PDB file of C-alpha atoms in Angstrom:
ATOM      1  CA  MET Z 236      -9.766   9.825  25.824  1.00 94.00           C
ATOM      2  CA  LYS Z 237      -9.458   9.585  22.062  1.00 95.00           C
ATOM      3  CA  ILE Z 238      -6.080   9.895  20.272  1.00 97.00           C
ATOM      4  CA  LEU Z 239      -5.524  10.166  16.527  1.00 97.00           C
ATOM      5  CA  PHE Z 240      -2.091   9.587  14.963  1.00 98.00           C
ATOM      6  CA  VAL Z 241      -1.677  11.350  11.606  1.00 97.00           C
ATOM      7  CA  CYS Z 242       0.867  11.266   8.794  1.00 96.00           C
ATOM      8  CA  LYS Z 243       0.709  12.012   5.095  1.00 94.00           C
ATOM      9  CA  HIS Z 244      -0.602   8.675   3.728  1.00 93.00           C
ATOM     10  CA  ASN Z 245      -1.305   6.388   6.736  1.00 94.00           C
ATOM     11  CA  ARG Z 246       1.065   3.791   5.332  1.00 93.00           C
ATOM     12  CA  PHE Z 247       4.061   4.025   7.690  1.00 95.00           C
ATOM     13  CA  ARG Z 248       4.573   6.601  10.456  1.00 96.00           C
ATOM     14  CA  SER Z 249       1.027   6.826  11.821  1.00 96.00           C
ATOM     15  CA  LYS Z 250       0.598   3.050  11.392  1.00 96.00           C
ATOM     16  CA  ILE Z 251       3.714   2.351  13.490  1.00 97.00           C
ATOM     17  CA  ALA Z 252       2.553   4.843  16.147  1.00 98.00           C
ATOM     18  CA  GLU Z 253      -0.928   3.339  16.319  1.00 97.00           C
ATOM     19  CA  ALA Z 254       0.387  -0.233  16.580  1.00 97.00           C
ATOM     20  CA  ALA Z 255       2.986   0.705  19.212  1.00 97.00           C
ATOM     21  CA  PHE Z 256       0.413   2.553  21.314  1.00 98.00           C
ATOM     22  CA  LYS Z 257      -1.923  -0.422  21.184  1.00 96.00           C
ATOM     23  CA  LYS Z 258       0.927  -2.735  22.210  1.00 96.00           C
ATOM     24  CA  PHE Z 259       2.312  -0.733  25.134  1.00 97.00           C
ATOM     25  CA  ASN Z 260      -0.696   1.147  26.498  1.00 95.00           C
ATOM     26  CA  LYS Z 261      -2.393  -0.495  29.475  1.00 92.00           C
ATOM     27  CA  ASN Z 262      -5.206   2.062  29.844  1.00 93.00           C
ATOM     28  CA  LYS Z 263      -8.023   0.509  27.828  1.00 89.00           C
ATOM     29  CA  SER Z 264     -10.199   3.618  28.162  1.00 94.00           C
ATOM     30  CA  ILE Z 265      -7.936   5.382  25.630  1.00 95.00           C
ATOM     31  CA  LYS Z 266      -9.197   4.893  22.077  1.00 95.00           C
ATOM     32  CA  ILE Z 267      -6.596   4.961  19.311  1.00 95.00           C
ATOM     33  CA  SER Z 268      -6.814   5.411  15.565  1.00 95.00           C
ATOM     34  CA  SER Z 269      -4.646   6.653  12.733  1.00 96.00           C
ATOM     35  CA  ALA Z 270      -5.192   8.382   9.417  1.00 95.00           C
ATOM     36  CA  GLY Z 271      -3.411   9.971   6.529  1.00 95.00           C
ATOM     37  CA  VAL Z 272      -4.106  13.341   4.993  1.00 94.00           C
ATOM     38  CA  PHE Z 273      -4.209  11.430   1.703  1.00 91.00           C
ATOM     39  CA  LYS Z 274      -5.516   7.875   1.474  1.00 83.00           C
ATOM     40  CA  GLY Z 275      -4.729   5.350  -1.201  1.00 74.00           C
ATOM     41  CA  ILE Z 276      -1.073   4.340  -1.087  1.00 82.00           C
ATOM     42  CA  PRO Z 277      -0.943   0.821   0.361  1.00 87.00           C
ATOM     43  CA  VAL Z 278       1.211  -0.225   3.313  1.00 91.00           C
ATOM     44  CA  SER Z 279       4.395  -1.736   1.886  1.00 91.00           C
ATOM     45  CA  GLU Z 280       5.631  -5.234   2.627  1.00 94.00           C
ATOM     46  CA  ASN Z 281       8.801  -3.744   4.158  1.00 94.00           C
ATOM     47  CA  VAL Z 282       6.786  -1.756   6.686  1.00 94.00           C
ATOM     48  CA  LEU Z 283       4.796  -4.875   7.562  1.00 95.00           C
ATOM     49  CA  LYS Z 284       8.019  -6.907   7.946  1.00 95.00           C
ATOM     50  CA  ILE Z 285       9.665  -4.312  10.194  1.00 95.00           C
ATOM     51  CA  GLY Z 286       6.463  -4.057  12.225  1.00 95.00           C
ATOM     52  CA  LYS Z 287       6.485  -7.811  12.694  1.00 95.00           C
ATOM     53  CA  GLU Z 288      10.150  -7.727  13.760  1.00 95.00           C
ATOM     54  CA  LEU Z 289       9.186  -5.149  16.386  1.00 95.00           C
ATOM     55  CA  ASN Z 290       6.192  -7.282  17.464  1.00 96.00           C
ATOM     56  CA  LEU Z 291       3.702  -4.696  16.238  1.00 96.00           C
ATOM     57  CA  LYS Z 292       0.370  -5.638  14.697  1.00 95.00           C
ATOM     58  CA  ILE Z 293      -0.031  -3.276  11.771  1.00 94.00           C
ATOM     59  CA  ASN Z 294      -3.408  -2.986  10.116  1.00 88.00           C
ATOM     60  CA  LYS Z 295      -2.838  -3.097   6.318  1.00 89.00           C
ATOM     61  CA  LYS Z 296      -5.923  -1.012   5.574  1.00 90.00           C
ATOM     62  CA  THR Z 297      -5.155   2.700   5.185  1.00 92.00           C
ATOM     63  CA  SER Z 298      -7.513   5.369   6.423  1.00 92.00           C
ATOM     64  CA  GLY Z 299      -8.023   8.917   5.198  1.00 93.00           C
ATOM     65  CA  LEU Z 300      -8.622  11.985   7.286  1.00 92.00           C
ATOM     66  CA  ASP Z 301     -12.148  13.386   7.490  1.00 88.00           C
ATOM     67  CA  GLU Z 302     -14.282  15.438   9.871  1.00 86.00           C
ATOM     68  CA  LYS Z 303     -15.840  12.321  11.385  1.00 86.00           C
ATOM     69  CA  LYS Z 304     -12.438  10.906  12.327  1.00 87.00           C
ATOM     70  CA  ILE Z 305     -11.342  14.193  13.913  1.00 89.00           C
ATOM     71  CA  LYS Z 306     -14.612  14.875  15.764  1.00 85.00           C
ATOM     72  CA  GLY Z 307     -14.369  14.121  19.461  1.00 86.00           C
ATOM     73  CA  THR Z 308     -10.618  13.584  19.321  1.00 93.00           C
ATOM     74  CA  ASP Z 309      -8.862  14.806  22.455  1.00 94.00           C
ATOM     75  CA  LEU Z 310      -5.325  14.603  21.115  1.00 96.00           C
ATOM     76  CA  VAL Z 311      -3.976  14.639  17.568  1.00 97.00           C
ATOM     77  CA  VAL Z 312      -0.387  13.443  17.274  1.00 98.00           C
ATOM     78  CA  ILE Z 313       1.072  14.535  13.948  1.00 97.00           C
ATOM     79  CA  VAL Z 314       3.798  11.952  13.532  1.00 97.00           C
ATOM     80  CA  ALA Z 315       4.976  13.565  10.290  1.00 95.00           C
ATOM     81  CA  ASN Z 316       7.146  16.479   9.274  1.00 95.00           C
ATOM     82  CA  ASP Z 317       5.014  17.082   6.168  1.00 93.00           C
ATOM     83  CA  VAL Z 318       1.553  17.634   7.691  1.00 94.00           C
ATOM     84  CA  PRO Z 319       0.647  21.160   8.865  1.00 93.00           C
ATOM     85  CA  ARG Z 320      -0.835  21.713  12.328  1.00 92.00           C
ATOM     86  CA  SER Z 321      -3.276  24.229  10.829  1.00 91.00           C
ATOM     87  CA  ILE Z 322      -5.437  21.359   9.514  1.00 89.00           C
ATOM     88  CA  PHE Z 323      -6.504  20.629  13.101  1.00 90.00           C
ATOM     89  CA  LYS Z 324      -6.780  24.166  14.461  1.00 85.00           C
ATOM     90  CA  ASN Z 325     -10.020  24.557  16.450  1.00 85.00           C
ATOM     91  CA  LYS Z 326     -10.955  20.914  15.739  1.00 87.00           C
ATOM     92  CA  THR Z 327      -9.304  19.160  18.684  1.00 87.00           C
ATOM     93  CA  LYS Z 328      -8.289  19.932  22.262  1.00 87.00           C
ATOM     94  CA  LYS Z 329      -4.552  19.323  21.863  1.00 94.00           C
ATOM     95  CA  ILE Z 330      -2.036  18.837  19.035  1.00 95.00           C
ATOM     96  CA  ILE Z 331       1.465  17.368  19.304  1.00 96.00           C
ATOM     97  CA  GLN Z 332       3.828  17.329  16.327  1.00 96.00           C
ATOM     98  CA  TRP Z 333       6.806  14.943  16.218  1.00 96.00           C
ATOM     99  CA  ASN Z 334       8.211  16.031  12.812  1.00 94.00           C
ATOM    100  CA  ILE Z 335       9.396  12.563  11.786  1.00 96.00           C
ATOM    101  CA  PRO Z 336      10.491  12.350   8.129  1.00 94.00           C
ATOM    102  CA  ASP Z 337       9.054   9.877   5.658  1.00 90.00           C
ATOM    103  CA  VAL Z 338      11.237   7.337   3.892  1.00 90.00           C
ATOM    104  CA  THR Z 339      11.098   5.413   0.646  1.00 84.00           C
ATOM    105  CA  GLN Z 340       9.347   2.120   1.175  1.00 83.00           C
ATOM    106  CA  ASN Z 341      12.241   0.036  -0.182  1.00 85.00           C
ATOM    107  CA  ASN Z 342      14.798   1.251   2.404  1.00 90.00           C
ATOM    108  CA  LYS Z 343      14.415  -1.341   5.180  1.00 91.00           C
ATOM    109  CA  GLU Z 344      17.249   0.024   7.331  1.00 93.00           C
ATOM    110  CA  LYS Z 345      15.768   3.525   7.354  1.00 95.00           C
ATOM    111  CA  ILE Z 346      12.264   2.138   7.962  1.00 95.00           C
ATOM    112  CA  ARG Z 347      13.569   0.207  10.980  1.00 96.00           C
ATOM    113  CA  PHE Z 348      15.450   3.251  12.325  1.00 96.00           C
ATOM    114  CA  ILE Z 349      12.429   5.551  12.032  1.00 96.00           C
ATOM    115  CA  ALA Z 350      10.047   2.892  13.371  1.00 96.00           C
ATOM    116  CA  GLU Z 351      12.223   2.525  16.475  1.00 97.00           C
ATOM    117  CA  GLN Z 352      12.179   6.319  16.934  1.00 97.00           C
ATOM    118  CA  ILE Z 353       8.388   6.303  16.731  1.00 98.00           C
ATOM    119  CA  VAL Z 354       8.090   3.425  19.221  1.00 97.00           C
ATOM    120  CA  ASN Z 355      10.252   5.346  21.706  1.00 97.00           C
ATOM    121  CA  LYS Z 356       8.162   8.509  21.248  1.00 98.00           C
ATOM    122  CA  VAL Z 357       4.976   6.496  21.789  1.00 98.00           C
ATOM    123  CA  LYS Z 358       6.384   5.017  25.006  1.00 97.00           C
ATOM    124  CA  GLY Z 359       7.148   8.569  26.191  1.00 97.00           C
ATOM    125  CA  LEU Z 360       3.642   9.692  25.276  1.00 97.00           C
ATOM    126  CA  ILE Z 361       2.113   6.817  27.260  1.00 95.00           C
ATOM    127  CA  GLU Z 362       4.276   7.714  30.290  1.00 93.00           C
ATOM    128  CA  GLY Z 363       3.160  11.338  30.008  1.00 91.00           C
ATOM    129  CA  LEU Z 364      -0.514  10.328  30.015  1.00 89.00           C
ATOM    130  CA  LYS Z 365      -0.233   8.499  33.347  1.00 81.00           C
TER     131      LYS Z 365
END
């Protein structure tokens, strides 16, 4: 199975989801990646710090969305509230949308709060895949 986590820029929400899935998932046959609709905005130091506090290994390199990344994906999880499902229509078997809002990268408390929400959603997703 191949899962793709998506948000607007691949600098926060999809990065947290990808790192949490990799941490908590025990089924190594599931392949995980993340991408942003737009690439280019770097992962902020605050996101990296919060990730470290949550024991998540966040890859600093951002990734943009393209046909190659979507091809063969079984499940697209749109972590964001600002990415339309229509982008993935007829391109993947299943789409889940969590509608999690973005946050300014200098608001550590809000980053932590949203990151914890994402981690809990990822844990629920993993349980549902068993």
